[in-house]
Amino acid sequence: MSASVTANVYSSHVPAIGAAIDQGKATGPYWDPLMAGYETSKAWIKENTPDVIFLIYNDHANAFSLDLIPTFAIGTGPDFPIADEGWGPRPVPPVKGHPELAYHIVQEVIPEGFDLTIVNKLEVDHGLTIPLTLMFGQPDEWPCPVIPFAVNVVQYPIPTGERSLALGKAIGRAIRSFPEDLNVQVWGTGGMSHQLQGPRAGLINQPWDNAFLDQLIADPETLSHMSYVEYLREAGSEGVELVMWLIARGAMPDMEGADAPTVRHRFYHVPASNTAVGHLILEA
Ligand code: DHB
Ligand code: FE
C-alpha cells in the first residue's frame, strides 16, 4: 500500500481569469476561446479527481513579503484561508490541506538536502486558486485536499532549473513512499511568457513557449539546464515562473524509470491579461 503520483496538471494562474469568473463575466469573444481550452480538463478531472493535489505555485507578496522569503515553503496546516490581494479575498472555498502527507514529504525531502520551510499557517493567493477554479469551476467546496508548495520566483536568486527538477524527483519519491493508497496529482502553475513591468511589459513569445512545452514533456533533463537568464530574456520577467513546472515534472514516475507519461491535453492561448496561457495534463 502506498501513494502514487498519477498525473501532472500545468496551468497559468492569471488573476484576471479569476476576476472574470467570480464576477460572472467570463464569456464573450475575449474569454470564450480561453475557457474552451479548459472544458476537456474539467471533464477529465471529474473522472479523475485525485485524493490529494500537491500544488506548486508562487506567492505574489501576499503570504510572504520582502520581510521573509522562503525559497521552498510547504503548507502543512489543515486549512489555508484565501488571501486578500487588495480587493477582498476571492469568493472561493477555503483550501483544506493534508497535514499527514505534507509532514511525510517534509520528513523525506529535508534529509535529502532540500531545506523546505514548514508553514503551518498560510494564506493562499491567485497563484494557487486560479488553477483550482479553471479545473473545478465554482464548487461550494474543493473536491479534495490541496498541499500548497510555494516557491520564490520573485526575489533573486531563484531556484535553478536543475535544482527544481531534482526537488521534484525527491517529492515524487516521498509521495510514493507514503504508506496509504492515495491518488496524488502534482500541479505546476505560473507562466507562460509574460512580463508585467518595465519597457518590455506585454512580452509574449509563442514559439519559445511551445518549444518549452515540447521539451517539458519529452526531455525535462535537458530543459532543466536552461539558465534563469534565458527564461528572463525569452519569456519575460514573470515568465521565470515556469521554472516551477520542472518541480512538478520531476515528481512523475518516469523520472524513476517508469514509462513516459501520456499527454492527455495540451492547450495554448494568447493572451489572457498580459500573459500567454499554457495548459497541459500529463498522465503517468
Ligand atoms: C498576470 C499574470 C500573473 O502570473 C500574475 O501572477 C499576475 C498577473 C497578468 O497577466 O496580468
Ligand atoms: Fe504569477
PDB file of C-alpha atoms and ligand atoms in Angstrom:
ATOM      1  CA  MET A   1       0.000   0.000   0.000  1.00  0.00           C
ATOM      2  CA  SER A   2       1.458   3.311  -0.994  1.00  0.00           C
ATOM      3  CA  ALA A   3       0.539   6.605  -2.592  1.00  0.00           C
ATOM      4  CA  SER A   4       1.227   7.320  -6.239  1.00  0.00           C
ATOM      5  CA  VAL A   5       1.665  10.335  -8.493  1.00  0.00           C
ATOM      6  CA  THR A   6      -0.921   9.740 -11.202  1.00  0.00           C
ATOM      7  CA  ALA A   7      -0.831  12.956 -13.188  1.00  0.00           C
ATOM      8  CA  ASN A   8       0.570  16.427 -13.693  1.00  0.00           C
ATOM      9  CA  VAL A   9      -1.645  19.409 -14.366  1.00  0.00           C
ATOM     10  CA  TYR A  10       0.114  22.572 -15.529  1.00  0.00           C
ATOM     11  CA  SER A  11      -1.614  25.912 -15.842  1.00  0.00           C
ATOM     12  CA  SER A  12      -1.037  29.638 -15.917  1.00  0.00           C
ATOM     13  CA  HIS A  13      -2.588  31.498 -12.985  1.00  0.00           C
ATOM     14  CA  VAL A  14      -3.557  34.872 -14.451  1.00  0.00           C
ATOM     15  CA  PRO A  15      -5.629  36.753 -11.813  1.00  0.00           C
ATOM     16  CA  ALA A  16      -7.901  38.417 -14.400  1.00  0.00           C
ATOM     17  CA  ILE A  17      -9.335  34.963 -15.186  1.00  0.00           C
ATOM     18  CA  GLY A  18     -10.475  34.627 -11.586  1.00  0.00           C
ATOM     19  CA  ALA A  19     -11.910  38.149 -11.525  1.00  0.00           C
ATOM     20  CA  ALA A  20     -13.886  37.439 -14.707  1.00  0.00           C
ATOM     21  CA  ILE A  21     -15.230  34.085 -13.445  1.00  0.00           C
ATOM     22  CA  ASP A  22     -16.009  35.388  -9.943  1.00  0.00           C
ATOM     23  CA  GLN A  23     -17.998  38.282 -11.411  1.00  0.00           C
ATOM     24  CA  GLY A  24     -19.840  36.112 -13.944  1.00  0.00           C
ATOM     25  CA  LYS A  25     -18.176  37.904 -16.853  1.00  0.00           C
ATOM     26  CA  ALA A  26     -16.012  35.140 -18.309  1.00  0.00           C
ATOM     27  CA  THR A  27     -17.875  34.900 -21.612  1.00  0.00           C
ATOM     28  CA  GLY A  28     -17.848  36.645 -24.972  1.00  0.00           C
ATOM     29  CA  PRO A  29     -15.160  36.903 -27.648  1.00  0.00           C
ATOM     30  CA  TYR A  30     -12.339  37.658 -25.206  1.00  0.00           C
ATOM     31  CA  TRP A  31     -12.889  34.790 -22.745  1.00  0.00           C
ATOM     32  CA  ASP A  32     -14.697  32.061 -24.712  1.00  0.00           C
ATOM     33  CA  PRO A  33     -11.612  30.744 -26.545  1.00  0.00           C
ATOM     34  CA  LEU A  34      -9.655  30.554 -23.273  1.00  0.00           C
ATOM     35  CA  MET A  35     -12.452  28.864 -21.311  1.00  0.00           C
ATOM     36  CA  ALA A  36     -12.949  26.378 -24.163  1.00  0.00           C
ATOM     37  CA  GLY A  37      -9.388  25.161 -23.618  1.00  0.00           C
ATOM     38  CA  TYR A  38     -10.290  24.058 -20.089  1.00  0.00           C
ATOM     39  CA  GLU A  39     -13.547  22.240 -20.943  1.00  0.00           C
ATOM     40  CA  THR A  40     -11.755  18.974 -21.707  1.00  0.00           C
ATOM     41  CA  SER A  41      -9.834  19.362 -18.463  1.00  0.00           C
ATOM     42  CA  LYS A  42     -12.954  19.900 -16.375  1.00  0.00           C
ATOM     43  CA  ALA A  43     -14.500  16.743 -17.810  1.00  0.00           C
ATOM     44  CA  TRP A  44     -11.231  14.856 -17.264  1.00  0.00           C
ATOM     45  CA  ILE A  45     -10.871  15.872 -13.636  1.00  0.00           C
ATOM     46  CA  LYS A  46     -14.454  14.871 -12.870  1.00  0.00           C
ATOM     47  CA  GLU A  47     -13.464  11.367 -13.922  1.00  0.00           C
ATOM     48  CA  ASN A  48     -10.021  11.613 -12.354  1.00  0.00           C
ATOM     49  CA  THR A  49     -10.489  13.525  -9.123  1.00  0.00           C
ATOM     50  CA  PRO A  50      -7.411  12.779  -7.027  1.00  0.00           C
ATOM     51  CA  ASP A  51      -7.310  12.134  -3.288  1.00  0.00           C
ATOM     52  CA  VAL A  52      -4.809  14.970  -2.862  1.00  0.00           C
ATOM     53  CA  ILE A  53      -3.334  17.712  -5.044  1.00  0.00           C
ATOM     54  CA  PHE A  54       0.250  18.770  -4.396  1.00  0.00           C
ATOM     55  CA  LEU A  55       0.171  22.263  -5.909  1.00  0.00           C
ATOM     56  CA  ILE A  56       3.363  24.123  -6.779  1.00  0.00           C
ATOM     57  CA  TYR A  57       2.870  27.876  -7.158  1.00  0.00           C
ATOM     58  CA  ASN A  58       4.438  31.144  -6.207  1.00  0.00           C
ATOM     59  CA  ASP A  59       3.134  33.587  -3.674  1.00  0.00           C
ATOM     60  CA  HIS A  60       2.972  37.140  -5.046  1.00  0.00           C
ATOM     61  CA  ALA A  61       3.939  39.099  -1.901  1.00  0.00           C
ATOM     62  CA  ASN A  62       0.660  38.162  -0.209  1.00  0.00           C
ATOM     63  CA  ALA A  63       1.581  35.498   2.358  1.00  0.00           C
ATOM     64  CA  PHE A  64       5.277  36.420   2.241  1.00  0.00           C
ATOM     65  CA  SER A  65       6.629  39.930   1.819  1.00  0.00           C
ATOM     66  CA  LEU A  66      10.227  41.068   1.399  1.00  0.00           C
ATOM     67  CA  ASP A  67      10.432  40.623   5.202  1.00  0.00           C
ATOM     68  CA  LEU A  68      10.578  36.862   4.864  1.00  0.00           C
ATOM     69  CA  ILE A  69      11.365  34.986   1.662  1.00  0.00           C
ATOM     70  CA  PRO A  70      11.395  31.196   1.807  1.00  0.00           C
ATOM     71  CA  THR A  71      12.805  29.587  -1.313  1.00  0.00           C
ATOM     72  CA  PHE A  72      10.601  26.497  -0.879  1.00  0.00           C
ATOM     73  CA  ALA A  73       7.648  26.595   1.534  1.00  0.00           C
ATOM     74  CA  ILE A  74       5.297  23.681   2.183  1.00  0.00           C
ATOM     75  CA  GLY A  75       1.860  24.202   3.701  1.00  0.00           C
ATOM     76  CA  THR A  76       1.499  21.647   6.468  1.00  0.00           C
ATOM     77  CA  GLY A  77      -1.668  23.013   8.090  1.00  0.00           C
ATOM     78  CA  PRO A  78      -5.221  21.613   7.980  1.00  0.00           C
ATOM     79  CA  ASP A  79      -6.606  24.623   6.127  1.00  0.00           C
ATOM     80  CA  PHE A  80      -5.437  27.623   4.177  1.00  0.00           C
ATOM     81  CA  PRO A  81      -7.547  30.808   4.055  1.00  0.00           C
ATOM     82  CA  ILE A  82      -7.807  32.759   0.810  1.00  0.00           C
ATOM     83  CA  ALA A  83      -5.517  35.812   0.787  1.00  0.00           C
ATOM     84  CA  ASP A  84      -6.855  39.322   0.393  1.00  0.00           C
ATOM     85  CA  GLU A  85      -4.873  40.671  -2.560  1.00  0.00           C
ATOM     86  CA  GLY A  86      -6.344  44.143  -2.328  1.00  0.00           C
ATOM     87  CA  TRP A  87      -9.982  43.631  -3.349  1.00  0.00           C
ATOM     88  CA  GLY A  88     -11.008  41.260  -0.559  1.00  0.00           C
ATOM     89  CA  PRO A  89     -10.394  37.503  -0.653  1.00  0.00           C
ATOM     90  CA  ARG A  90     -11.665  35.768  -3.819  1.00  0.00           C
ATOM     91  CA  PRO A  91     -15.144  34.269  -3.216  1.00  0.00           C
ATOM     92  CA  VAL A  92     -13.910  30.691  -3.403  1.00  0.00           C
ATOM     93  CA  PRO A  93     -13.963  27.948  -0.766  1.00  0.00           C
ATOM     94  CA  PRO A  94     -11.088  27.799   1.715  1.00  0.00           C
ATOM     95  CA  VAL A  95      -8.439  25.259   0.846  1.00  0.00           C
ATOM     96  CA  LYS A  96      -8.158  22.169   3.033  1.00  0.00           C
ATOM     97  CA  GLY A  97      -4.713  20.647   3.478  1.00  0.00           C
ATOM     98  CA  HIS A  98      -3.392  17.159   4.087  1.00  0.00           C
ATOM     99  CA  PRO A  99      -1.063  17.529   7.103  1.00  0.00           C
ATOM    100  CA  GLU A 100      -0.137  13.821   7.233  1.00  0.00           C
ATOM    101  CA  LEU A 101       1.153  13.667   3.663  1.00  0.00           C
ATOM    102  CA  ALA A 102       2.687  17.142   3.917  1.00  0.00           C
ATOM    103  CA  TYR A 103       4.686  16.182   7.025  1.00  0.00           C
ATOM    104  CA  HIS A 104       5.713  12.914   5.428  1.00  0.00           C
ATOM    105  CA  ILE A 105       7.119  14.888   2.485  1.00  0.00           C
ATOM    106  CA  VAL A 106       8.922  17.230   4.898  1.00  0.00           C
ATOM    107  CA  GLN A 107      10.450  14.255   6.676  1.00  0.00           C
ATOM    108  CA  GLU A 108      11.638  12.633   3.460  1.00  0.00           C
ATOM    109  CA  VAL A 109      12.757  15.659   1.457  1.00  0.00           C
ATOM    110  CA  ILE A 110      14.696  17.717   4.034  1.00  0.00           C
ATOM    111  CA  PRO A 111      17.166  14.898   4.779  1.00  0.00           C
ATOM    112  CA  GLU A 112      17.752  14.695   1.006  1.00  0.00           C
ATOM    113  CA  GLY A 113      19.126  18.244   1.170  1.00  0.00           C
ATOM    114  CA  PHE A 114      16.153  20.441   0.282  1.00  0.00           C
ATOM    115  CA  ASP A 115      15.591  22.805   3.172  1.00  0.00           C
ATOM    116  CA  LEU A 116      11.842  23.280   2.987  1.00  0.00           C
ATOM    117  CA  THR A 117      10.266  25.970   5.135  1.00  0.00           C
ATOM    118  CA  ILE A 118       7.458  24.412   7.156  1.00  0.00           C
ATOM    119  CA  VAL A 119       4.422  26.694   7.130  1.00  0.00           C
ATOM    120  CA  ASN A 120       1.603  25.758   9.462  1.00  0.00           C
ATOM    121  CA  LYS A 121      -0.381  28.944   8.857  1.00  0.00           C
ATOM    122  CA  LEU A 122      -0.583  30.128   5.267  1.00  0.00           C
ATOM    123  CA  GLU A 123      -2.919  32.263   3.203  1.00  0.00           C
ATOM    124  CA  VAL A 124      -3.019  31.252  -0.442  1.00  0.00           C
ATOM    125  CA  ASP A 125      -3.186  33.728  -3.326  1.00  0.00           C
ATOM    126  CA  HIS A 126      -4.181  33.636  -7.016  1.00  0.00           C
ATOM    127  CA  GLY A 127      -1.148  31.511  -7.872  1.00  0.00           C
ATOM    128  CA  LEU A 128      -2.939  28.608  -6.192  1.00  0.00           C
ATOM    129  CA  THR A 129      -6.630  29.475  -6.516  1.00  0.00           C
ATOM    130  CA  ILE A 130      -6.868  30.336 -10.234  1.00  0.00           C
ATOM    131  CA  PRO A 131      -5.790  26.859 -11.408  1.00  0.00           C
ATOM    132  CA  LEU A 132      -8.296  25.306  -8.953  1.00  0.00           C
ATOM    133  CA  THR A 133     -11.059  27.465 -10.440  1.00  0.00           C
ATOM    134  CA  LEU A 134     -10.047  26.665 -14.007  1.00  0.00           C
ATOM    135  CA  MET A 135     -10.122  22.933 -13.300  1.00  0.00           C
ATOM    136  CA  PHE A 136     -13.061  22.645 -10.878  1.00  0.00           C
ATOM    137  CA  GLY A 137     -15.241  25.661 -11.710  1.00  0.00           C
ATOM    138  CA  GLN A 138     -17.161  27.174  -8.825  1.00  0.00           C
ATOM    139  CA  PRO A 139     -17.997  24.399  -6.336  1.00  0.00           C
ATOM    140  CA  ASP A 140     -19.158  25.023  -2.747  1.00  0.00           C
ATOM    141  CA  GLU A 141     -16.148  23.060  -1.567  1.00  0.00           C
ATOM    142  CA  TRP A 142     -12.980  21.990  -3.369  1.00  0.00           C
ATOM    143  CA  PRO A 143     -13.352  18.273  -4.096  1.00  0.00           C
ATOM    144  CA  CYS A 144     -10.077  17.225  -2.449  1.00  0.00           C
ATOM    145  CA  PRO A 145      -7.352  18.451  -0.109  1.00  0.00           C
ATOM    146  CA  VAL A 146      -4.505  20.532  -1.522  1.00  0.00           C
ATOM    147  CA  ILE A 147      -0.938  20.784  -0.228  1.00  0.00           C
ATOM    148  CA  PRO A 148       0.372  24.234  -1.162  1.00  0.00           C
ATOM    149  CA  PHE A 149       4.027  24.393  -2.141  1.00  0.00           C
ATOM    150  CA  ALA A 150       5.211  27.984  -2.604  1.00  0.00           C
ATOM    151  CA  VAL A 151       8.434  28.730  -4.492  1.00  0.00           C
ATOM    152  CA  ASN A 152      10.309  32.018  -4.519  1.00  0.00           C
ATOM    153  CA  VAL A 153      10.490  33.227  -8.115  1.00  0.00           C
ATOM    154  CA  VAL A 154      10.256  36.900  -7.158  1.00  0.00           C
ATOM    155  CA  GLN A 155      13.460  37.816  -5.303  1.00  0.00           C
ATOM    156  CA  TYR A 156      16.770  36.715  -6.856  1.00  0.00           C
ATOM    157  CA  PRO A 157      18.424  34.318  -6.668  1.00  0.00           C
ATOM    158  CA  ILE A 158      15.583  31.995  -7.581  1.00  0.00           C
ATOM    159  CA  PRO A 159      15.993  28.198  -7.705  1.00  0.00           C
ATOM    160  CA  THR A 160      17.822  26.844 -10.737  1.00  0.00           C
ATOM    161  CA  GLY A 161      16.153  24.501 -13.188  1.00  0.00           C
ATOM    162  CA  GLU A 162      18.444  21.659 -12.149  1.00  0.00           C
ATOM    163  CA  ARG A 163      17.548  22.089  -8.501  1.00  0.00           C
ATOM    164  CA  SER A 164      13.862  22.380  -9.324  1.00  0.00           C
ATOM    165  CA  LEU A 165      13.827  19.123 -11.270  1.00  0.00           C
ATOM    166  CA  ALA A 166      15.845  17.358  -8.563  1.00  0.00           C
ATOM    167  CA  LEU A 167      13.467  18.647  -5.885  1.00  0.00           C
ATOM    168  CA  GLY A 168      10.517  17.368  -7.894  1.00  0.00           C
ATOM    169  CA  LYS A 169      12.123  13.933  -8.047  1.00  0.00           C
ATOM    170  CA  ALA A 170      12.581  13.936  -4.268  1.00  0.00           C
ATOM    171  CA  ILE A 171       8.954  14.992  -3.784  1.00  0.00           C
ATOM    172  CA  GLY A 172       7.819  12.222  -6.129  1.00  0.00           C
ATOM    173  CA  ARG A 173       9.815   9.625  -4.181  1.00  0.00           C
ATOM    174  CA  ALA A 174       8.413  10.957  -0.909  1.00  0.00           C
ATOM    175  CA  ILE A 175       4.835  10.722  -2.162  1.00  0.00           C
ATOM    176  CA  ARG A 176       5.390   7.186  -3.431  1.00  0.00           C
ATOM    177  CA  SER A 177       6.736   6.154  -0.021  1.00  0.00           C
ATOM    178  CA  PHE A 178       3.637   7.371   1.860  1.00  0.00           C
ATOM    179  CA  PRO A 179       2.085   4.194   3.292  1.00  0.00           C
ATOM    180  CA  GLU A 180      -1.504   4.790   2.209  1.00  0.00           C
ATOM    181  CA  ASP A 181      -3.233   4.210  -1.114  1.00  0.00           C
ATOM    182  CA  LEU A 182      -3.582   7.827  -2.181  1.00  0.00           C
ATOM    183  CA  ASN A 183      -4.008   9.053  -5.732  1.00  0.00           C
ATOM    184  CA  VAL A 184      -1.915  12.235  -5.818  1.00  0.00           C
ATOM    185  CA  GLN A 185      -1.761  14.737  -8.642  1.00  0.00           C
ATOM    186  CA  VAL A 186       1.138  17.176  -8.776  1.00  0.00           C
ATOM    187  CA  TRP A 187       0.276  20.524 -10.341  1.00  0.00           C
ATOM    188  CA  GLY A 188       2.659  23.203 -11.601  1.00  0.00           C
ATOM    189  CA  THR A 189       1.411  26.746 -12.073  1.00  0.00           C
ATOM    190  CA  GLY A 190       2.562  30.095 -13.426  1.00  0.00           C
ATOM    191  CA  GLY A 191       3.835  31.262 -16.799  1.00  0.00           C
ATOM    192  CA  MET A 192       3.868  31.086 -19.658  1.00  0.00           C
ATOM    193  CA  SER A 193       5.745  34.008 -21.204  1.00  0.00           C
ATOM    194  CA  HIS A 194       4.799  37.305 -19.625  1.00  0.00           C
ATOM    195  CA  GLN A 195       6.343  40.472 -18.339  1.00  0.00           C
ATOM    196  CA  LEU A 196       4.213  42.812 -16.267  1.00  0.00           C
ATOM    197  CA  GLN A 197       6.617  45.720 -15.881  1.00  0.00           C
ATOM    198  CA  GLY A 198       9.225  47.940 -17.500  1.00  0.00           C
ATOM    199  CA  PRO A 199       9.894  48.668 -21.168  1.00  0.00           C
ATOM    200  CA  ARG A 200       9.210  45.064 -22.227  1.00  0.00           C
ATOM    201  CA  ALA A 201       5.811  44.833 -20.447  1.00  0.00           C
ATOM    202  CA  GLY A 202       3.434  42.753 -22.537  1.00  0.00           C
ATOM    203  CA  LEU A 203       6.163  40.473 -23.889  1.00  0.00           C
ATOM    204  CA  ILE A 204       4.840  37.167 -25.211  1.00  0.00           C
ATOM    205  CA  ASN A 205       6.955  34.578 -27.044  1.00  0.00           C
ATOM    206  CA  GLN A 206       4.782  31.898 -28.637  1.00  0.00           C
ATOM    207  CA  PRO A 207       7.482  29.846 -30.383  1.00  0.00           C
ATOM    208  CA  TRP A 208       9.559  29.731 -27.205  1.00  0.00           C
ATOM    209  CA  ASP A 209       6.571  28.729 -25.057  1.00  0.00           C
ATOM    210  CA  ASN A 210       5.652  25.888 -27.381  1.00  0.00           C
ATOM    211  CA  ALA A 211       9.228  24.636 -27.509  1.00  0.00           C
ATOM    212  CA  PHE A 212       9.211  24.736 -23.689  1.00  0.00           C
ATOM    213  CA  LEU A 213       6.071  22.555 -23.618  1.00  0.00           C
ATOM    214  CA  ASP A 214       7.609  20.088 -26.099  1.00  0.00           C
ATOM    215  CA  GLN A 215      10.740  19.753 -24.007  1.00  0.00           C
ATOM    216  CA  LEU A 216       8.918  19.643 -20.671  1.00  0.00           C
ATOM    217  CA  ILE A 217       7.029  16.615 -21.962  1.00  0.00           C
ATOM    218  CA  ALA A 218       9.842  14.803 -23.732  1.00  0.00           C
ATOM    219  CA  ASP A 219      13.146  15.881 -22.225  1.00  0.00           C
ATOM    220  CA  PRO A 220      12.883  17.666 -18.871  1.00  0.00           C
ATOM    221  CA  GLU A 221      16.507  16.790 -18.056  1.00  0.00           C
ATOM    222  CA  THR A 222      17.839  18.925 -20.906  1.00  0.00           C
ATOM    223  CA  LEU A 223      15.273  21.632 -20.188  1.00  0.00           C
ATOM    224  CA  SER A 224      16.453  21.807 -16.588  1.00  0.00           C
ATOM    225  CA  HIS A 225      19.833  23.148 -17.716  1.00  0.00           C
ATOM    226  CA  MET A 226      18.317  26.351 -19.075  1.00  0.00           C
ATOM    227  CA  SER A 227      19.561  29.324 -17.049  1.00  0.00           C
ATOM    228  CA  TYR A 228      17.261  31.881 -15.480  1.00  0.00           C
ATOM    229  CA  VAL A 229      18.768  34.461 -17.850  1.00  0.00           C
ATOM    230  CA  GLU A 230      17.218  32.637 -20.806  1.00  0.00           C
ATOM    231  CA  TYR A 231      13.813  32.497 -19.085  1.00  0.00           C
ATOM    232  CA  LEU A 232      14.103  36.228 -18.447  1.00  0.00           C
ATOM    233  CA  ARG A 233      15.261  37.092 -21.938  1.00  0.00           C
ATOM    234  CA  GLU A 234      12.872  34.833 -23.839  1.00  0.00           C
ATOM    235  CA  ALA A 235       9.828  34.527 -21.541  1.00  0.00           C
ATOM    236  CA  GLY A 236       9.965  37.816 -19.629  1.00  0.00           C
ATOM    237  CA  SER A 237      10.469  38.763 -16.007  1.00  0.00           C
ATOM    238  CA  GLU A 238       7.395  36.827 -14.818  1.00  0.00           C
ATOM    239  CA  GLY A 239       7.969  34.038 -17.355  1.00  0.00           C
ATOM    240  CA  VAL A 240      10.554  32.746 -14.878  1.00  0.00           C
ATOM    241  CA  GLU A 241       7.555  31.282 -13.020  1.00  0.00           C
ATOM    242  CA  LEU A 242       7.908  28.420 -15.496  1.00  0.00           C
ATOM    243  CA  VAL A 243      10.841  27.011 -13.563  1.00  0.00           C
ATOM    244  CA  MET A 244       8.206  25.691 -11.138  1.00  0.00           C
ATOM    245  CA  TRP A 245       6.825  23.427 -13.857  1.00  0.00           C
ATOM    246  CA  LEU A 246      10.097  21.488 -13.637  1.00  0.00           C
ATOM    247  CA  ILE A 247       9.384  20.683  -9.979  1.00  0.00           C
ATOM    248  CA  ALA A 248       6.029  19.195 -10.954  1.00  0.00           C
ATOM    249  CA  ARG A 249       7.579  17.311 -13.877  1.00  0.00           C
ATOM    250  CA  GLY A 250      10.265  15.822 -11.632  1.00  0.00           C
ATOM    251  CA  ALA A 251       7.620  14.132  -9.476  1.00  0.00           C
ATOM    252  CA  MET A 252       6.318  11.964 -12.347  1.00  0.00           C
ATOM    253  CA  PRO A 253       7.227   8.275 -12.112  1.00  0.00           C
ATOM    254  CA  ASP A 254       9.062   8.194 -15.482  1.00  0.00           C
ATOM    255  CA  MET A 255      11.829  10.138 -13.747  1.00  0.00           C
ATOM    256  CA  GLU A 256      12.449   6.929 -11.766  1.00  0.00           C
ATOM    257  CA  GLY A 257      12.274   4.535 -14.679  1.00  0.00           C
ATOM    258  CA  ALA A 258       8.529   4.151 -15.332  1.00  0.00           C
ATOM    259  CA  ASP A 259       7.058   4.638 -18.811  1.00  0.00           C
ATOM    260  CA  ALA A 260       6.901   8.119 -20.295  1.00  0.00           C
ATOM    261  CA  PRO A 261       3.704   9.994 -19.428  1.00  0.00           C
ATOM    262  CA  THR A 262       0.796  10.367 -21.848  1.00  0.00           C
ATOM    263  CA  VAL A 263      -0.239  13.828 -22.982  1.00  0.00           C
ATOM    264  CA  ARG A 264      -3.919  13.924 -22.087  1.00  0.00           C
ATOM    265  CA  HIS A 265      -4.492  17.550 -23.034  1.00  0.00           C
ATOM    266  CA  ARG A 266      -2.407  20.419 -24.345  1.00  0.00           C
ATOM    267  CA  PHE A 267      -3.668  23.942 -24.806  1.00  0.00           C
ATOM    268  CA  TYR A 268      -2.065  27.284 -25.537  1.00  0.00           C
ATOM    269  CA  HIS A 269      -3.824  30.611 -25.808  1.00  0.00           C
ATOM    270  CA  VAL A 270      -2.678  34.205 -26.232  1.00  0.00           C
ATOM    271  CA  PRO A 271      -3.394  36.353 -24.358  1.00  0.00           C
ATOM    272  CA  ALA A 272      -5.207  36.486 -21.046  1.00  0.00           C
ATOM    273  CA  SER A 273      -4.450  39.825 -19.486  1.00  0.00           C
ATOM    274  CA  ASN A 274      -0.746  40.226 -20.350  1.00  0.00           C
ATOM    275  CA  THR A 275       0.072  36.564 -20.338  1.00  0.00           C
ATOM    276  CA  ALA A 276       0.413  33.604 -22.656  1.00  0.00           C
ATOM    277  CA  VAL A 277      -1.721  30.847 -21.136  1.00  0.00           C
ATOM    278  CA  GLY A 278      -0.299  27.352 -21.288  1.00  0.00           C
ATOM    279  CA  HIS A 279      -2.074  24.272 -20.009  1.00  0.00           C
ATOM    280  CA  LEU A 280      -1.028  20.664 -20.052  1.00  0.00           C
ATOM    281  CA  ILE A 281      -2.264  17.432 -18.497  1.00  0.00           C
ATOM    282  CA  LEU A 282       0.151  14.508 -18.332  1.00  0.00           C
ATOM    283  CA  GLU A 283      -0.981  11.089 -17.138  1.00  0.00           C
ATOM    284  CA  ALA A 284       1.520   8.729 -15.558  1.00  0.00           C
TER     285      ALA A 284
HETATM  286  C1  DHB B   1      -0.664  38.363 -14.503  1.00  0.00           C
HETATM  287  C2  DHB B   1      -0.059  37.117 -14.582  1.00  0.00           C
HETATM  288  C3  DHB B   1       0.488  36.518 -13.459  1.00  0.00           C
HETATM  289  O1  DHB B   1       1.133  35.317 -13.478  1.00  0.00           O
HETATM  290  C4  DHB B   1       0.383  37.123 -12.241  1.00  0.00           C
HETATM  291  O2  DHB B   1       0.837  36.480 -11.158  1.00  0.00           O
HETATM  292  C5  DHB B   1      -0.214  38.389 -12.134  1.00  0.00           C
HETATM  293  C6  DHB B   1      -0.727  38.989 -13.272  1.00  0.00           C
HETATM  294  C7  DHB B   1      -1.261  39.034 -15.699  1.00  0.00           C
HETATM  295  O3  DHB B   1      -1.101  38.566 -16.811  1.00  0.00           O
HETATM  296  O4  DHB B   1      -1.952  40.057 -15.527  1.00  0.00           O
HETATM  297 FE    FE B   2       2.135  34.932 -11.316  1.00  0.00          FE
END
